[in-house]
Amino acid sequence: MVCKVIIGSSYIDCSLSLSLSLSHCVWPEEAEHEQQLVQLKSLVEQLPPVNRETLKRIIGHLNRVIDHESKNKMGRTNLVSLFAPTLMTVNADAVSMQNAKYEFMCMDKMIQYYKWLFEVKDEEEAKEKELEEAKEKILRAAQQQKVVNVGMTSNMKFLNTIYILSRSGDTYGTYITPETSVGEIVEEVSTNKSLPPDHYALYLVIGEGDSYRVLSSSDRLLAALSSVGSECHLCLKPNAFYESIKPFMHQDGWESVQVHVREKKKWKRYPCAVRGKSFVQFKDNKCTNEVVRLAVSELDVFAGMEKAVRTDHKNPMPTRNFFWLKQTRGMRGHEDHTKYLCTDSEQDLQKLIAALVKAKYGPEGLQTPLLPTRPPPPELAVRRTTISVSPNTPKRHQFATASVQYTKW
C-alpha cells in the first residue's frame, strides 16, 4: 500500500509530497520497531529544510495541544484520529480500512517520538514556549486597544505571511523580530520575488479589505500588527495611496475641513484641522473652541471604514468619503478610542489625510523608494528536485521509499 503525507502551510510558500511505501501491509511489527523509527527519521531528514520545518512545527503544535489535555480534552488518540486523515492520504486505488489503520499508526509515532525524530533540544523547546507566551501577551494587549511592552527580546522571531498584490495572489513567508522595520520587509519581499520596479508599500488590511493602513518604512512591523489584533493581514503592492494624497502634501494643515464625526453612533458635523502636531476638532466654524485635541504621533490613519460602521443602516454614513483614526495609546478622558470620519468631498478627504500623514511622518510622508534595487540572490531561484530513498535493508524488512518534489522560494 502507499500512504502519502501532504503538508501545506499558509505561512511558507512551498508544497510537500512525502510518499511512504509500506511492505506486506504490516507496520510496525514489535521486533522491527526501532528499525522502522530509524527509517522514518531518515525519510524526514531527506526533506528540504523549509518543508521539514513546516512538518516539525505542525507536529510540535500538536504536542503542545496534548500538554493541555486536562483543559481541552484533546489527547494523542483524539489528535491522531483528527489529523491523520488530514495530513495523510492513501492511494486512491487502494482505499481500505486497513490503509486508514496505517495512516493512524504512522501519525501516532510522529507525535509520540517528535523530539527524537526532529532532534528537538530542551533549549529549543523552552524558546518555543517563550515565543508562545509572548504571542499571547501581544494578543491580550491588542484586545485592550493599547500597545505595551510585553517583555520581548530582539532575538525573538515570529513567522508572518506577506500577500503579493492581493490576498488571492502569491505569498511570501518571512520571520520578523520586534526590531524589524517595514522598509526592510518591503525590500526583502520585492527583491526576492523579483517584482517589477515600482514604489511598493506594505498595506495593513483589516478583515476582508474593509479598510487598510499604509505603513511607513520606519514603522516597526510587529508593533503595527499588535495594535489591531488578529483580524488583519499584510499585502505588498504599489503605493497608490500616497499618489492619491501627494498633491496635498505641500500644504499646511491649518485650513479647517468640514467633517462628519461619529459620536455615540450618531453623525455630527464639526470643522477639523491639523495644527502643528495635533488633530483638532472644533465646536463651530470660528475654530476657536476646541472639542478634541489629539497628538498625531499617537494616531494611525485607516482608509475605508470598518464593516460594522459601514453597514449600520440605523445610522447611515452621511457621505462615501470616509476614513477613521485609531489612537494607539488610548484617548485619556474619552471612552471611544476610535474616531470615524466622513468628509463632504473626496478632495477634503485627501487634504485632511495628507495633513495627518505629513504631521506624523514629515514632508516625505509615506513616499517609498523605487524597488527592487538589486537582483534576487541566486539561491532563491526556483528549482525542482526529486529525491529517492531506498533503505539498504533486506527486501522482507524494507520500510519505505520517499519521493519528494518541492519548489524552494
Short mmCIF file of C-alpha atoms in Angstrom, two decimals:
data_model
loop_
_atom_site.label_atom_id
_atom_site.label_comp_id
_atom_site.label_asym_id
_atom_site.label_seq_id
_atom_site.Cartn_x
_atom_site.Cartn_y
_atom_site.Cartn_z
CA MET A 1 0.00 0.00 0.00
CA VAL A 2 1.04 3.65 -0.32
CA CYS A 3 0.44 6.35 2.27
CA LYS A 4 1.00 9.94 1.19
CA VAL A 5 1.65 12.72 3.67
CA ILE A 6 0.86 16.18 2.28
CA ILE A 7 1.96 19.11 4.39
CA GLY A 8 0.96 22.67 3.48
CA SER A 9 1.45 25.99 5.27
CA SER A 10 -0.16 29.40 4.71
CA TYR A 11 2.99 30.92 6.26
CA ILE A 12 5.51 29.31 3.90
CA ASP A 13 5.34 29.49 0.13
CA CYS A 14 6.05 25.83 -0.53
CA SER A 15 4.44 22.45 -1.08
CA LEU A 16 5.48 18.98 0.01
CA SER A 17 4.61 15.45 -1.03
CA LEU A 18 6.17 12.60 1.00
CA SER A 19 5.24 9.03 -0.04
CA LEU A 20 5.70 6.13 2.37
CA SER A 21 5.60 2.64 0.79
CA LEU A 22 4.87 0.07 3.48
CA SER A 23 5.63 -3.53 2.52
CA HIS A 24 3.48 -6.53 3.45
CA CYS A 25 0.83 -4.24 4.99
CA VAL A 26 2.47 -4.67 8.39
CA TRP A 27 3.59 -1.56 10.31
CA PRO A 28 5.22 -1.75 12.68
CA GLU A 29 5.95 -5.25 13.97
CA GLU A 30 7.27 -5.14 17.53
CA ALA A 31 10.50 -6.85 16.53
CA GLU A 32 11.12 -4.15 13.89
CA HIS A 33 10.00 -1.17 15.95
CA GLU A 34 13.40 0.53 16.37
CA GLN A 35 14.38 -0.11 12.76
CA GLN A 36 11.12 1.38 11.50
CA LEU A 37 11.65 4.52 13.57
CA VAL A 38 15.20 4.91 12.27
CA GLN A 39 13.94 4.62 8.70
CA LEU A 40 11.14 7.10 9.38
CA LYS A 41 13.70 9.56 10.73
CA SER A 42 15.82 9.00 7.63
CA LEU A 43 12.85 9.97 5.45
CA VAL A 44 12.20 13.11 7.46
CA GLU A 45 15.84 14.14 7.09
CA GLN A 46 15.56 13.91 3.28
CA LEU A 47 13.09 16.80 3.23
CA PRO A 48 14.21 20.29 2.15
CA PRO A 49 14.87 22.50 5.20
CA VAL A 50 11.77 24.66 4.71
CA ASN A 51 9.47 21.68 4.27
CA ARG A 52 10.96 19.78 7.17
CA GLU A 53 10.48 22.85 9.37
CA THR A 54 6.82 23.02 8.33
CA LEU A 55 6.21 19.39 9.30
CA LYS A 56 8.16 19.89 12.53
CA ARG A 57 6.05 22.87 13.55
CA ILE A 58 2.77 21.07 12.86
CA ILE A 59 3.73 18.02 14.93
CA GLY A 60 5.24 20.27 17.62
CA HIS A 61 1.98 22.22 17.84
CA LEU A 62 0.01 19.00 18.28
CA ASN A 63 2.28 18.06 21.17
CA ARG A 64 1.62 21.43 22.82
CA VAL A 65 -2.11 20.75 22.48
CA ILE A 66 -1.60 17.41 24.23
CA ASP A 67 0.21 19.20 27.07
CA HIS A 68 -3.10 20.95 27.86
CA GLU A 69 -5.24 17.82 27.61
CA SER A 70 -6.77 18.42 31.02
CA LYS A 71 -8.34 21.65 29.73
CA ASN A 72 -9.02 20.97 26.05
CA LYS A 73 -9.82 17.23 26.33
CA MET A 74 -7.60 16.55 23.32
CA GLY A 75 -5.21 13.68 23.94
CA ARG A 76 -2.90 11.95 21.47
CA THR A 77 -5.56 9.45 20.38
CA ASN A 78 -8.03 12.22 19.58
CA LEU A 79 -5.49 14.27 17.64
CA VAL A 80 -4.32 11.26 15.65
CA SER A 81 -7.90 10.44 14.64
CA LEU A 82 -8.42 14.05 13.52
CA PHE A 83 -5.13 14.85 11.80
CA ALA A 84 -4.11 11.52 10.28
CA PRO A 85 -6.82 11.76 7.56
CA THR A 86 -5.92 15.44 7.07
CA LEU A 87 -2.14 15.14 6.80
CA MET A 88 -2.07 11.67 5.21
CA THR A 89 -3.98 10.35 2.22
CA VAL A 90 -3.82 6.86 0.80
CA ASN A 91 -3.53 5.87 -2.84
CA ALA A 92 -6.95 6.36 -4.43
CA ASP A 93 -6.72 2.90 -5.94
CA ALA A 94 -6.07 1.26 -2.59
CA VAL A 95 -8.56 2.81 -0.17
CA SER A 96 -9.50 0.49 2.69
CA MET A 97 -9.94 0.36 6.43
CA GLN A 98 -6.55 -1.34 6.59
CA ASN A 99 -4.96 1.66 4.88
CA ALA A 100 -6.56 4.01 7.41
CA LYS A 101 -5.03 1.90 10.18
CA TYR A 102 -1.54 2.53 8.80
CA GLU A 103 -2.23 6.27 8.49
CA PHE A 104 -3.17 6.42 12.17
CA MET A 105 -0.17 4.35 13.25
CA CYS A 106 2.29 6.49 11.31
CA MET A 107 0.79 9.74 12.62
CA ASP A 108 0.82 8.39 16.17
CA LYS A 109 4.54 7.61 16.01
CA MET A 110 5.38 11.04 14.59
CA ILE A 111 3.64 12.68 17.55
CA GLN A 112 4.92 10.22 20.15
CA TYR A 113 8.57 10.42 19.02
CA TYR A 114 8.51 14.07 17.93
CA LYS A 115 11.56 15.24 19.90
CA TRP A 116 13.70 12.35 18.69
CA LEU A 117 12.55 12.46 15.04
CA PHE A 118 13.19 16.20 14.71
CA GLU A 119 16.11 16.39 17.17
CA VAL A 120 14.37 18.96 19.37
CA LYS A 121 16.66 20.12 22.17
CA ASP A 122 15.40 21.20 25.58
CA GLU A 123 16.72 24.73 24.90
CA GLU A 124 14.75 24.94 21.65
CA GLU A 125 11.60 23.69 23.34
CA ALA A 126 11.97 26.30 26.08
CA LYS A 127 12.42 29.04 23.47
CA GLU A 128 9.29 27.93 21.60
CA LYS A 129 7.34 28.10 24.85
CA GLU A 130 8.67 31.60 25.47
CA LEU A 131 7.57 32.68 21.99
CA GLU A 132 4.08 31.29 22.52
CA GLU A 133 3.76 33.19 25.78
CA ALA A 134 4.93 36.39 24.06
CA LYS A 135 2.32 35.95 21.32
CA GLU A 136 -0.43 35.54 23.91
CA LYS A 137 0.69 38.75 25.61
CA ILE A 138 0.61 40.61 22.29
CA LEU A 139 -2.92 39.41 21.59
CA ARG A 140 -4.12 40.40 25.06
CA ALA A 141 -2.55 43.84 24.64
CA ALA A 142 -4.24 44.27 21.26
CA GLN A 143 -7.60 43.29 22.72
CA GLN A 144 -7.16 46.01 25.33
CA GLN A 145 -6.67 48.52 22.48
CA LYS A 146 -3.16 49.51 23.51
CA VAL A 147 0.44 48.62 22.76
CA VAL A 148 2.51 47.66 25.77
CA ASN A 149 5.96 46.37 26.47
CA VAL A 150 5.35 42.62 26.52
CA GLY A 151 8.85 41.67 27.59
CA MET A 152 10.03 40.56 24.15
CA THR A 153 13.70 40.42 23.31
CA SER A 154 15.23 41.45 20.00
CA ASN A 155 16.19 37.86 19.11
CA MET A 156 12.60 36.58 19.20
CA LYS A 157 11.29 35.72 15.74
CA PHE A 158 7.72 35.45 14.50
CA LEU A 159 6.68 33.88 11.21
CA ASN A 160 4.42 36.05 9.04
CA THR A 161 2.85 35.86 5.59
CA ILE A 162 3.02 38.73 3.12
CA TYR A 163 0.47 38.65 0.29
CA ILE A 164 1.67 39.95 -3.07
CA LEU A 165 -0.66 42.47 -4.80
CA SER A 166 -3.82 40.84 -3.36
CA ARG A 167 -4.95 38.14 -0.97
CA SER A 168 -5.71 35.86 -3.91
CA GLY A 169 -2.19 36.33 -5.29
CA ASP A 170 1.23 34.96 -4.45
CA THR A 171 2.55 34.83 -0.87
CA TYR A 172 5.91 35.19 0.86
CA GLY A 173 6.82 33.83 4.29
CA THR A 174 9.36 35.66 6.44
CA TYR A 175 10.47 35.96 10.05
CA ILE A 176 10.21 39.29 11.86
CA THR A 177 11.56 40.47 15.22
CA PRO A 178 10.40 43.36 17.42
CA GLU A 179 13.08 45.48 15.70
CA THR A 180 12.17 44.62 12.10
CA SER A 181 11.14 47.72 10.15
CA VAL A 182 8.55 47.86 7.38
CA GLY A 183 11.18 49.15 4.94
CA GLU A 184 13.32 46.04 5.48
CA ILE A 185 10.39 43.73 4.73
CA VAL A 186 9.33 45.70 1.63
CA GLU A 187 12.82 45.49 0.18
CA GLU A 188 13.21 41.81 1.08
CA VAL A 189 9.92 40.73 -0.48
CA SER A 190 10.15 42.84 -3.63
CA THR A 191 13.72 41.70 -4.25
CA ASN A 192 13.29 38.00 -3.51
CA LYS A 193 10.07 37.84 -5.50
CA SER A 194 11.71 39.65 -8.45
CA LEU A 195 8.85 42.16 -8.69
CA PRO A 196 8.87 44.78 -11.46
CA PRO A 197 10.39 48.11 -10.33
CA ASP A 198 7.79 50.25 -8.55
CA HIS A 199 7.17 52.28 -5.40
CA TYR A 200 5.93 49.40 -3.23
CA ALA A 201 4.29 49.82 0.16
CA LEU A 202 3.11 47.41 2.83
CA TYR A 203 -0.63 47.64 3.46
CA LEU A 204 -2.11 46.52 6.80
CA VAL A 205 -5.53 45.28 5.68
CA ILE A 206 -8.40 44.89 8.16
CA GLY A 207 -10.83 41.99 7.74
CA GLU A 208 -11.64 41.19 4.13
CA GLY A 209 -10.42 44.56 2.88
CA ASP A 210 -13.00 46.79 4.57
CA SER A 211 -10.24 49.25 5.44
CA TYR A 212 -6.46 49.48 5.41
CA ARG A 213 -3.49 51.41 6.68
CA VAL A 214 -0.36 52.10 4.62
CA LEU A 215 2.66 51.54 6.84
CA SER A 216 5.64 53.86 6.84
CA SER A 217 9.06 52.41 6.02
CA SER A 218 10.19 53.46 9.51
CA ASP A 219 7.34 51.71 11.37
CA ARG A 220 8.12 48.62 13.44
CA LEU A 221 6.08 45.87 11.80
CA LEU A 222 5.36 43.80 14.92
CA ALA A 223 4.08 46.83 16.83
CA ALA A 224 1.81 47.74 13.90
CA LEU A 225 0.35 44.23 13.81
CA SER A 226 -0.22 44.07 17.56
CA SER A 227 -2.12 47.38 17.56
CA VAL A 228 -5.02 45.95 15.54
CA GLY A 229 -5.30 42.37 16.81
CA SER A 230 -5.65 39.20 14.74
CA GLU A 231 -8.26 40.27 12.16
CA CYS A 232 -5.76 41.64 9.66
CA HIS A 233 -3.24 40.63 7.01
CA LEU A 234 -0.30 42.23 5.20
CA CYS A 235 -0.27 42.95 1.49
CA LEU A 236 2.60 44.33 -0.61
CA LYS A 237 1.55 46.39 -3.63
CA PRO A 238 2.33 49.67 -5.41
CA ASN A 239 1.87 52.73 -3.21
CA ALA A 240 -1.27 54.12 -4.88
CA PHE A 241 -2.42 55.55 -1.54
CA TYR A 242 0.46 58.02 -1.37
CA GLU A 243 -0.06 59.02 -5.00
CA SER A 244 -3.66 59.99 -4.19
CA ILE A 245 -2.64 62.39 -1.38
CA LYS A 246 0.66 63.57 -2.89
CA PRO A 247 -0.82 66.76 -4.49
CA PHE A 248 -1.78 67.99 -1.00
CA MET A 249 1.45 67.11 0.84
CA HIS A 250 2.94 70.58 0.21
CA GLN A 251 0.04 72.32 2.01
CA ASP A 252 -0.03 73.01 5.74
CA GLY A 253 -2.82 71.62 7.93
CA TRP A 254 -4.11 74.90 9.29
CA GLU A 255 -7.03 75.09 6.90
CA SER A 256 -10.09 73.55 8.54
CA VAL A 257 -12.27 70.96 6.79
CA GLN A 258 -15.92 70.23 7.49
CA VAL A 259 -16.05 66.70 8.84
CA HIS A 260 -18.89 64.41 9.92
CA VAL A 261 -17.78 62.73 13.16
CA ARG A 262 -19.49 59.64 14.58
CA GLU A 263 -20.25 60.16 18.27
CA LYS A 264 -22.30 57.61 20.21
CA LYS A 265 -23.41 56.10 16.88
CA LYS A 266 -24.72 59.47 15.68
CA TRP A 267 -23.05 61.59 13.00
CA LYS A 268 -22.35 65.24 13.86
CA ARG A 269 -20.65 67.88 11.74
CA TYR A 270 -17.55 69.70 13.03
CA PRO A 271 -14.73 71.71 11.50
CA CYS A 272 -11.46 69.81 11.91
CA ALA A 273 -7.83 70.66 11.17
CA VAL A 274 -4.27 69.59 11.81
CA ARG A 275 -2.41 72.24 13.80
CA GLY A 276 1.24 71.60 14.44
CA LYS A 277 1.45 68.01 15.67
CA SER A 278 -2.19 67.75 16.77
CA PHE A 279 -5.53 66.81 15.23
CA VAL A 280 -8.10 69.33 16.44
CA GLN A 281 -11.88 69.12 16.38
CA PHE A 282 -13.61 72.49 16.88
CA LYS A 283 -17.03 73.29 18.27
CA ASP A 284 -18.04 75.71 15.50
CA ASN A 285 -16.80 77.43 12.33
CA LYS A 286 -14.96 80.11 14.31
CA CYS A 287 -12.35 77.44 15.07
CA THR A 288 -11.60 78.90 18.46
CA ASN A 289 -13.28 76.49 20.87
CA GLU A 290 -11.68 73.05 20.78
CA VAL A 291 -13.74 69.92 21.42
CA VAL A 292 -10.95 67.39 20.96
CA ARG A 293 -7.18 67.67 20.55
CA LEU A 294 -5.18 64.50 19.81
CA ALA A 295 -1.46 64.04 19.30
CA VAL A 296 -0.90 62.97 15.69
CA SER A 297 2.09 60.86 16.76
CA GLU A 298 -0.36 58.56 18.58
CA LEU A 299 -2.83 58.28 15.69
CA ASP A 300 -2.97 55.66 12.95
CA VAL A 301 -4.86 56.64 9.79
CA PHE A 302 -7.03 53.96 8.16
CA ALA A 303 -8.62 54.46 4.75
CA GLY A 304 -12.03 52.88 4.20
CA MET A 305 -14.40 52.03 7.03
CA GLU A 306 -14.98 49.12 9.39
CA LYS A 307 -17.81 46.88 8.23
CA ALA A 308 -19.91 47.34 11.38
CA VAL A 309 -19.98 51.12 10.87
CA ARG A 310 -20.41 51.00 7.10
CA THR A 311 -23.41 48.65 7.33
CA ASP A 312 -25.16 50.41 10.22
CA HIS A 313 -28.48 51.13 8.49
CA LYS A 314 -29.99 52.83 11.53
CA ASN A 315 -27.25 55.47 11.43
CA PRO A 316 -26.01 55.53 7.82
CA MET A 317 -22.86 57.39 6.88
CA PRO A 318 -23.62 60.87 5.51
CA THR A 319 -21.09 60.57 2.63
CA ARG A 320 -18.94 57.94 0.93
CA ASN A 321 -15.69 59.83 1.63
CA PHE A 322 -14.73 58.13 4.87
CA PHE A 323 -11.73 57.14 6.97
CA TRP A 324 -11.01 56.51 10.64
CA LEU A 325 -8.38 57.26 13.24
CA LYS A 326 -7.15 54.87 15.91
CA GLN A 327 -5.23 56.15 18.90
CA THR A 328 -2.58 53.58 19.76
CA ARG A 329 -2.08 54.68 23.39
CA GLY A 330 -5.65 55.25 24.43
CA MET A 331 -7.60 58.51 24.50
CA ARG A 332 -7.27 59.74 28.05
CA GLY A 333 -10.53 61.24 29.21
CA HIS A 334 -12.54 59.74 26.33
CA GLU A 335 -14.47 56.50 26.22
CA ASP A 336 -14.11 55.95 22.48
CA HIS A 337 -10.59 55.08 21.30
CA THR A 338 -11.52 55.35 17.60
CA LYS A 339 -12.70 58.29 15.52
CA TYR A 340 -14.89 57.58 12.47
CA LEU A 341 -14.91 60.46 9.99
CA CYS A 342 -16.60 61.45 6.71
CA THR A 343 -15.92 64.49 4.52
CA ASP A 344 -18.23 66.21 2.06
CA SER A 345 -15.83 65.79 -0.87
CA GLU A 346 -13.02 63.46 -1.89
CA GLN A 347 -10.68 66.43 -2.11
CA ASP A 348 -11.37 67.34 1.53
CA LEU A 349 -10.72 63.73 2.48
CA GLN A 350 -7.34 63.67 0.71
CA LYS A 351 -6.42 67.09 2.10
CA LEU A 352 -7.07 66.08 5.73
CA ILE A 353 -5.33 62.70 5.41
CA ALA A 354 -2.32 64.38 3.76
CA ALA A 355 -2.07 66.82 6.67
CA LEU A 356 -2.19 63.93 9.18
CA VAL A 357 0.45 61.93 7.32
CA LYS A 358 2.74 64.96 6.95
CA ALA A 359 2.44 65.84 10.65
CA LYS A 360 3.28 62.28 11.72
CA TYR A 361 5.98 61.28 9.21
CA GLY A 362 7.35 64.59 7.92
CA PRO A 363 7.39 66.16 4.42
CA GLU A 364 8.16 62.83 2.71
CA GLY A 365 5.06 61.30 4.27
CA LEU A 366 4.53 57.71 3.13
CA GLN A 367 6.62 58.07 -0.01
CA THR A 368 8.53 54.85 -0.75
CA PRO A 369 11.69 54.30 -2.83
CA LEU A 370 11.72 52.64 -6.24
CA LEU A 371 12.15 48.88 -5.65
CA PRO A 372 13.62 46.38 -6.25
CA THR A 373 17.09 47.88 -6.47
CA ARG A 374 19.07 44.67 -6.97
CA PRO A 375 18.56 41.20 -8.49
CA PRO A 376 17.49 38.35 -6.18
CA PRO A 377 20.17 36.05 -4.73
CA PRO A 378 20.88 33.06 -7.00
CA GLU A 379 19.98 30.56 -4.26
CA LEU A 380 16.38 31.82 -4.35
CA ALA A 381 15.88 30.74 -7.94
CA VAL A 382 13.01 28.30 -8.41
CA ARG A 383 14.08 24.74 -8.90
CA ARG A 384 12.61 21.27 -8.71
CA THR A 385 14.39 18.28 -7.26
CA THR A 386 13.43 14.65 -6.91
CA ILE A 387 14.89 12.57 -4.10
CA SER A 388 14.56 8.80 -3.92
CA VAL A 389 15.44 6.98 -0.74
CA SER A 390 15.60 3.19 -0.59
CA PRO A 391 16.83 1.92 2.78
CA ASN A 392 19.65 -0.58 2.49
CA THR A 393 17.78 -3.40 4.18
CA PRO A 394 16.69 -6.91 3.13
CA LYS A 395 13.57 -6.92 0.99
CA ARG A 396 11.46 -8.54 3.72
CA HIS A 397 12.24 -5.62 6.06
CA GLN A 398 12.17 -2.82 3.50
CA PHE A 399 10.24 0.00 5.14
CA ALA A 400 9.66 2.86 2.77
CA THR A 401 10.50 4.79 -0.37
CA ALA A 402 10.27 8.57 -0.29
CA SER A 403 9.67 10.72 -3.36
CA VAL A 404 9.85 14.46 -2.72
CA GLN A 405 9.01 17.23 -5.18
CA TYR A 406 9.27 20.78 -3.99
CA THR A 407 9.70 24.39 -5.01
CA LYS A 408 12.15 26.32 -2.90
CA TRP A 409 11.32 30.01 -2.50
#
